[in-house]
Amino acid sequence: MSTAIKAKPPATPPKDGMPSMIAYLTRVLKTPTIGAFWEELAAQARDENWSHEEYLAALLQRQVADRESKGTVMRIRTAHFPAVKTLEDFNLDHLPSLRRDLLAHLATSTFVAKAENVILLGPPGLGKTHLAIGLGVKATQAGYSVLFDTASNWITRLAEAHRGNRLEAELKKIRRYKLIIIDEVGYIPFDQDAANLFFQLVASRYEQGSIMVTSNLPFGRWGETFSDDVVAAAMIDRLVHHAEVLTLTGDSYRTRQRRELLAKENRASRD
């Protein structure tokens, strides 16, 4: 003899008035912002004669905006930027070589959706790291996961995974990030083992996820950094296949600041 299993009846909201019912429903739906602001917006809707649709849209917009804001904060935190810098804070007047239209296009983060790369080349002190962080922040605001580190720290991470026989697992973990930023390629030379690990990182993301690289060296000198011209060439080939390459020129901002400070001191001494 079979016994039918009765479905558990859905929970019923409390019946002690509309505020309690809405509090219950927003808790079940996990929409705390609606729970916090529905009454305030309802009063505004009555005062301004909103339609039901306008009130609903305003309430949903508040919930979505709050959720996106919290999501952005979390993505910025997990990106491990050394400091949070924005494109709006970058002084473009000191970098005339940078195409404003291209920077504006990259700021939309569409390159991340297409798994394309961005390469920032130029001598030290031009603000490459600031630009990389600024573009990374834009990507987090667009909803993409980002992970930032220096080239030497990326190599250390991969080398530790390799020694623990978990390199493939580590590369798979890194692939979960839509954009990784590799800062300061070229400042520290790598041996052949490190170069091979770096190549595996680039190859594992080829046409799968975006990479942003900053380097003080032109591509022609990457063989010096990676101790192998062949590996460097293969790496560059994969990086630039779907990429925007920005070659920056200009004065180092540190040199410029020092020059401006000396000029100010000279004026002060004459006065």
Short mmCIF file of N, CA and C in Angstrom, two decimals, residues 20-139:
data_model
loop_
_atom_site.label_atom_id
_atom_site.label_comp_id
_atom_site.label_asym_id
_atom_site.label_seq_id
_atom_site.Cartn_x
_atom_site.Cartn_y
_atom_site.Cartn_z
N SER A 20 4.00 44.63 8.00
CA SER A 20 4.56 43.33 8.39
C SER A 20 4.59 42.37 7.22
N MET A 21 3.54 42.42 6.38
CA MET A 21 3.50 41.55 5.21
C MET A 21 4.63 41.88 4.25
N ILE A 22 4.86 43.18 3.99
CA ILE A 22 5.92 43.57 3.07
C ILE A 22 7.29 43.23 3.66
N ALA A 23 7.45 43.42 4.95
CA ALA A 23 8.71 43.05 5.61
C ALA A 23 8.98 41.56 5.43
N TYR A 24 7.92 40.77 5.59
CA TYR A 24 8.07 39.32 5.42
C TYR A 24 8.43 38.98 3.98
N LEU A 25 7.73 39.55 3.03
CA LEU A 25 7.95 39.22 1.62
C LEU A 25 9.34 39.64 1.14
N THR A 26 9.78 40.82 1.55
CA THR A 26 11.12 41.27 1.13
C THR A 26 12.21 40.43 1.77
N ARG A 27 11.92 39.92 2.97
CA ARG A 27 12.90 39.03 3.61
C ARG A 27 12.98 37.71 2.85
N VAL A 28 11.86 37.17 2.45
CA VAL A 28 11.83 35.91 1.70
C VAL A 28 12.50 36.08 0.34
N LEU A 29 12.24 37.22 -0.31
CA LEU A 29 12.80 37.47 -1.65
C LEU A 29 14.24 37.99 -1.59
N LYS A 30 14.74 38.23 -0.38
CA LYS A 30 16.10 38.75 -0.20
C LYS A 30 16.29 40.08 -0.94
N THR A 31 15.34 40.99 -0.70
CA THR A 31 15.40 42.33 -1.29
C THR A 31 15.33 43.36 -0.16
N PRO A 32 16.40 43.46 0.64
CA PRO A 32 16.35 44.32 1.83
C PRO A 32 16.17 45.80 1.50
N THR A 33 16.67 46.24 0.35
CA THR A 33 16.54 47.65 0.01
C THR A 33 15.07 48.01 -0.23
N ILE A 34 14.33 47.12 -0.87
CA ILE A 34 12.90 47.35 -1.04
C ILE A 34 12.22 47.41 0.32
N GLY A 35 12.63 46.51 1.22
CA GLY A 35 12.07 46.52 2.56
C GLY A 35 12.35 47.80 3.31
N ALA A 36 13.50 48.41 3.03
CA ALA A 36 13.90 49.62 3.74
C ALA A 36 13.27 50.89 3.15
N PHE A 37 12.96 50.88 1.85
CA PHE A 37 12.57 52.13 1.20
C PHE A 37 11.17 52.14 0.60
N TRP A 38 10.42 51.02 0.67
CA TRP A 38 9.12 51.01 0.01
C TRP A 38 8.18 52.07 0.57
N GLU A 39 8.27 52.30 1.90
CA GLU A 39 7.35 53.24 2.54
C GLU A 39 7.68 54.67 2.15
N GLU A 40 8.97 54.98 2.15
CA GLU A 40 9.40 56.34 1.78
C GLU A 40 9.02 56.65 0.33
N LEU A 41 9.27 55.68 -0.56
CA LEU A 41 8.92 55.89 -1.97
C LEU A 41 7.42 55.90 -2.19
N ALA A 42 6.68 55.16 -1.37
CA ALA A 42 5.22 55.17 -1.50
C ALA A 42 4.67 56.56 -1.17
N ALA A 43 5.23 57.19 -0.13
CA ALA A 43 4.81 58.54 0.23
C ALA A 43 5.13 59.52 -0.88
N GLN A 44 6.34 59.38 -1.47
CA GLN A 44 6.71 60.25 -2.58
C GLN A 44 5.80 60.02 -3.79
N ALA A 45 5.45 58.75 -4.03
CA ALA A 45 4.58 58.42 -5.16
C ALA A 45 3.20 59.06 -4.98
N ARG A 46 2.67 59.04 -3.76
CA ARG A 46 1.36 59.67 -3.51
C ARG A 46 1.44 61.18 -3.69
N ASP A 47 2.54 61.78 -3.18
CA ASP A 47 2.68 63.25 -3.29
C ASP A 47 2.81 63.70 -4.74
N GLU A 48 3.47 62.88 -5.56
CA GLU A 48 3.75 63.28 -6.94
C GLU A 48 2.86 62.58 -7.96
N ASN A 49 1.85 61.88 -7.46
CA ASN A 49 0.87 61.22 -8.33
C ASN A 49 1.52 60.26 -9.33
N TRP A 50 2.44 59.42 -8.85
CA TRP A 50 3.04 58.41 -9.72
C TRP A 50 2.01 57.35 -10.05
N SER A 51 2.19 56.73 -11.20
CA SER A 51 1.39 55.56 -11.53
C SER A 51 1.94 54.35 -10.77
N HIS A 52 1.16 53.27 -10.73
CA HIS A 52 1.65 52.06 -10.09
C HIS A 52 2.96 51.59 -10.74
N GLU A 53 3.03 51.70 -12.06
CA GLU A 53 4.21 51.25 -12.79
C GLU A 53 5.44 52.10 -12.43
N GLU A 54 5.23 53.40 -12.28
CA GLU A 54 6.34 54.29 -11.94
C GLU A 54 6.86 53.99 -10.53
N TYR A 55 5.95 53.72 -9.62
CA TYR A 55 6.36 53.38 -8.25
C TYR A 55 7.13 52.07 -8.23
N LEU A 56 6.62 51.08 -8.94
CA LEU A 56 7.30 49.78 -8.98
C LEU A 56 8.69 49.92 -9.59
N ALA A 57 8.80 50.68 -10.69
CA ALA A 57 10.10 50.85 -11.34
C ALA A 57 11.09 51.55 -10.42
N ALA A 58 10.63 52.59 -9.70
CA ALA A 58 11.51 53.33 -8.79
C ALA A 58 12.00 52.42 -7.67
N LEU A 59 11.12 51.59 -7.16
CA LEU A 59 11.48 50.69 -6.08
C LEU A 59 12.49 49.64 -6.54
N LEU A 60 12.27 49.08 -7.72
CA LEU A 60 13.19 48.08 -8.26
C LEU A 60 14.53 48.70 -8.62
N GLN A 61 14.52 49.91 -9.14
CA GLN A 61 15.77 50.59 -9.48
C GLN A 61 16.61 50.81 -8.22
N ARG A 62 15.96 51.18 -7.12
CA ARG A 62 16.69 51.39 -5.87
C ARG A 62 17.34 50.08 -5.41
N GLN A 63 16.60 48.98 -5.52
CA GLN A 63 17.15 47.68 -5.11
C GLN A 63 18.33 47.28 -5.99
N VAL A 64 18.17 47.44 -7.32
CA VAL A 64 19.24 47.05 -8.25
C VAL A 64 20.48 47.91 -8.04
N ALA A 65 20.29 49.22 -7.87
CA ALA A 65 21.43 50.12 -7.67
C ALA A 65 22.19 49.76 -6.41
N ASP A 66 21.47 49.45 -5.34
CA ASP A 66 22.12 49.08 -4.08
C ASP A 66 22.88 47.77 -4.22
N ARG A 67 22.27 46.81 -4.91
CA ARG A 67 22.92 45.52 -5.09
C ARG A 67 24.17 45.66 -5.95
N GLU A 68 24.08 46.46 -7.03
CA GLU A 68 25.24 46.65 -7.89
C GLU A 68 26.35 47.38 -7.16
N SER A 69 25.99 48.35 -6.33
CA SER A 69 27.00 49.09 -5.58
C SER A 69 27.74 48.17 -4.62
N LYS A 70 27.01 47.33 -3.92
CA LYS A 70 27.65 46.39 -2.99
C LYS A 70 28.50 45.37 -3.75
N GLY A 71 28.03 44.96 -4.92
CA GLY A 71 28.79 44.03 -5.74
C GLY A 71 30.09 44.63 -6.21
N THR A 72 30.05 45.91 -6.59
CA THR A 72 31.27 46.60 -7.04
C THR A 72 32.28 46.70 -5.90
N VAL A 73 31.80 47.04 -4.72
CA VAL A 73 32.69 47.14 -3.56
C VAL A 73 33.37 45.81 -3.30
N MET A 74 32.60 44.73 -3.40
CA MET A 74 33.17 43.40 -3.16
C MET A 74 34.18 43.04 -4.25
N ARG A 75 33.86 43.35 -5.51
CA ARG A 75 34.79 43.01 -6.60
C ARG A 75 36.07 43.83 -6.51
N ILE A 76 35.98 45.09 -6.09
CA ILE A 76 37.18 45.90 -5.90
C ILE A 76 38.03 45.32 -4.78
N ARG A 77 37.38 44.87 -3.71
CA ARG A 77 38.11 44.31 -2.58
C ARG A 77 38.84 43.03 -2.98
N THR A 78 38.17 42.17 -3.74
CA THR A 78 38.78 40.88 -4.10
C THR A 78 39.78 41.02 -5.25
N ALA A 79 39.83 42.18 -5.91
CA ALA A 79 40.80 42.39 -6.99
C ALA A 79 42.21 42.58 -6.45
N HIS A 80 42.32 42.97 -5.18
CA HIS A 80 43.62 43.18 -4.52
C HIS A 80 44.46 44.26 -5.22
N PHE A 81 43.81 45.35 -5.60
CA PHE A 81 44.57 46.49 -6.11
C PHE A 81 45.47 47.02 -4.99
N PRO A 82 46.70 47.45 -5.31
CA PRO A 82 47.56 48.01 -4.26
C PRO A 82 46.99 49.30 -3.69
N ALA A 83 46.22 49.99 -4.50
CA ALA A 83 45.50 51.20 -4.08
C ALA A 83 44.38 51.39 -5.09
N VAL A 84 43.28 51.98 -4.67
CA VAL A 84 42.18 52.21 -5.60
C VAL A 84 42.39 53.55 -6.27
N LYS A 85 42.66 53.50 -7.57
CA LYS A 85 42.87 54.71 -8.37
C LYS A 85 41.89 54.70 -9.53
N THR A 86 41.38 55.86 -9.86
CA THR A 86 40.37 55.94 -10.92
C THR A 86 40.92 56.66 -12.14
N LEU A 87 40.30 56.42 -13.27
CA LEU A 87 40.68 57.14 -14.50
C LEU A 87 40.37 58.62 -14.36
N GLU A 88 39.32 58.94 -13.61
CA GLU A 88 38.94 60.34 -13.43
C GLU A 88 40.03 61.12 -12.69
N ASP A 89 40.82 60.42 -11.87
CA ASP A 89 41.89 61.09 -11.12
C ASP A 89 43.20 61.20 -11.92
N PHE A 90 43.23 60.58 -13.10
CA PHE A 90 44.46 60.59 -13.89
C PHE A 90 44.55 61.88 -14.68
N ASN A 91 45.72 62.52 -14.63
CA ASN A 91 45.92 63.79 -15.34
C ASN A 91 46.36 63.51 -16.77
N LEU A 92 45.42 63.54 -17.67
CA LEU A 92 45.72 63.23 -19.07
C LEU A 92 46.56 64.31 -19.75
N ASP A 93 46.57 65.51 -19.20
CA ASP A 93 47.33 66.61 -19.82
C ASP A 93 48.82 66.31 -19.85
N HIS A 94 49.30 65.49 -18.93
CA HIS A 94 50.72 65.17 -18.85
C HIS A 94 51.09 63.97 -19.72
N LEU A 95 50.12 63.43 -20.45
CA LEU A 95 50.39 62.27 -21.28
C LEU A 95 49.76 62.48 -22.66
N PRO A 96 50.29 63.42 -23.44
CA PRO A 96 49.69 63.74 -24.74
C PRO A 96 49.72 62.57 -25.73
N SER A 97 50.59 61.59 -25.51
CA SER A 97 50.68 60.46 -26.44
C SER A 97 49.50 59.51 -26.33
N LEU A 98 48.73 59.61 -25.24
CA LEU A 98 47.63 58.68 -25.01
C LEU A 98 46.38 59.15 -25.76
N ARG A 99 45.85 58.30 -26.60
CA ARG A 99 44.64 58.62 -27.35
C ARG A 99 43.43 58.62 -26.43
N ARG A 100 42.78 59.77 -26.33
CA ARG A 100 41.63 59.89 -25.43
C ARG A 100 40.47 59.01 -25.87
N ASP A 101 40.27 58.91 -27.19
CA ASP A 101 39.14 58.11 -27.68
C ASP A 101 39.35 56.63 -27.37
N LEU A 102 40.59 56.16 -27.47
CA LEU A 102 40.88 54.76 -27.18
C LEU A 102 40.70 54.48 -25.69
N LEU A 103 41.17 55.41 -24.84
CA LEU A 103 41.01 55.23 -23.39
C LEU A 103 39.53 55.20 -23.02
N ALA A 104 38.74 56.08 -23.64
CA ALA A 104 37.29 56.09 -23.37
C ALA A 104 36.65 54.78 -23.80
N HIS A 105 37.11 54.23 -24.93
CA HIS A 105 36.58 52.95 -25.39
C HIS A 105 36.94 51.83 -24.41
N LEU A 106 38.18 51.80 -23.94
CA LEU A 106 38.61 50.77 -23.00
C LEU A 106 37.86 50.91 -21.67
N ALA A 107 37.50 52.13 -21.31
CA ALA A 107 36.79 52.35 -20.05
C ALA A 107 35.39 51.74 -20.06
N THR A 108 34.86 51.42 -21.23
CA THR A 108 33.55 50.75 -21.30
C THR A 108 33.65 49.28 -20.92
N SER A 109 34.87 48.74 -20.87
CA SER A 109 35.14 47.34 -20.51
C SER A 109 34.59 46.33 -21.51
N THR A 110 34.27 46.76 -22.72
CA THR A 110 33.80 45.80 -23.72
C THR A 110 34.91 44.82 -24.11
N PHE A 111 36.15 45.22 -23.94
CA PHE A 111 37.25 44.30 -24.25
C PHE A 111 37.22 43.08 -23.33
N VAL A 112 36.71 43.24 -22.11
CA VAL A 112 36.62 42.12 -21.18
C VAL A 112 35.57 41.12 -21.67
N ALA A 113 34.45 41.64 -22.13
CA ALA A 113 33.39 40.76 -22.63
C ALA A 113 33.87 39.94 -23.82
N LYS A 114 34.80 40.50 -24.59
CA LYS A 114 35.31 39.82 -25.78
C LYS A 114 36.58 39.01 -25.51
N ALA A 115 36.99 38.94 -24.24
CA ALA A 115 38.23 38.24 -23.85
C ALA A 115 39.43 38.78 -24.60
N GLU A 116 39.47 40.10 -24.79
CA GLU A 116 40.60 40.75 -25.45
C GLU A 116 41.56 41.30 -24.39
N ASN A 117 42.75 41.67 -24.84
CA ASN A 117 43.81 42.10 -23.92
C ASN A 117 44.13 43.59 -24.10
N VAL A 118 44.81 44.12 -23.12
CA VAL A 118 45.30 45.50 -23.17
C VAL A 118 46.75 45.49 -22.71
N ILE A 119 47.63 46.10 -23.50
CA ILE A 119 49.05 46.16 -23.17
C ILE A 119 49.45 47.63 -23.06
N LEU A 120 50.02 48.00 -21.93
CA LEU A 120 50.49 49.37 -21.70
C LEU A 120 52.01 49.35 -21.64
N LEU A 121 52.65 49.96 -22.63
CA LEU A 121 54.11 49.98 -22.72
C LEU A 121 54.62 51.40 -22.56
N GLY A 122 55.76 51.53 -21.91
CA GLY A 122 56.37 52.85 -21.78
C GLY A 122 57.34 52.89 -20.63
N PRO A 123 58.20 53.90 -20.60
CA PRO A 123 59.21 54.01 -19.54
C PRO A 123 58.55 54.23 -18.18
N PRO A 124 59.32 54.02 -17.11
CA PRO A 124 58.76 54.20 -15.76
C PRO A 124 58.28 55.63 -15.53
N GLY A 125 57.28 55.74 -14.66
CA GLY A 125 56.85 57.06 -14.22
C GLY A 125 55.79 57.73 -15.06
N LEU A 126 55.22 57.02 -16.04
CA LEU A 126 54.20 57.65 -16.89
C LEU A 126 52.78 57.39 -16.38
N GLY A 127 52.63 56.55 -15.39
CA GLY A 127 51.31 56.28 -14.85
C GLY A 127 50.66 55.02 -15.40
N LYS A 128 51.46 54.08 -15.88
CA LYS A 128 50.88 52.85 -16.45
C LYS A 128 50.09 52.06 -15.40
N THR A 129 50.65 51.97 -14.19
CA THR A 129 49.95 51.23 -13.14
C THR A 129 48.64 51.92 -12.77
N HIS A 130 48.67 53.25 -12.71
CA HIS A 130 47.44 54.01 -12.42
C HIS A 130 46.39 53.74 -13.48
N LEU A 131 46.79 53.76 -14.74
CA LEU A 131 45.83 53.49 -15.82
C LEU A 131 45.29 52.06 -15.73
N ALA A 132 46.17 51.11 -15.44
CA ALA A 132 45.74 49.71 -15.33
C ALA A 132 44.74 49.54 -14.20
N ILE A 133 45.02 50.15 -13.05
CA ILE A 133 44.09 50.06 -11.92
C ILE A 133 42.77 50.74 -12.27
N GLY A 134 42.88 51.93 -12.89
CA GLY A 134 41.67 52.66 -13.27
C GLY A 134 40.78 51.86 -14.21
N LEU A 135 41.39 51.21 -15.20
CA LEU A 135 40.61 50.37 -16.12
C LEU A 135 40.08 49.14 -15.40
N GLY A 136 40.86 48.61 -14.44
CA GLY A 136 40.39 47.48 -13.65
C GLY A 136 39.19 47.85 -12.80
N VAL A 137 39.21 49.04 -12.22
CA VAL A 137 38.07 49.51 -11.42
C VAL A 137 36.84 49.65 -12.31
N LYS A 138 37.02 50.19 -13.52
CA LYS A 138 35.90 50.29 -14.46
C LYS A 138 35.31 48.91 -14.75
N ALA A 139 36.18 47.91 -14.89
CA ALA A 139 35.70 46.56 -15.17
C ALA A 139 34.89 46.01 -13.99
#
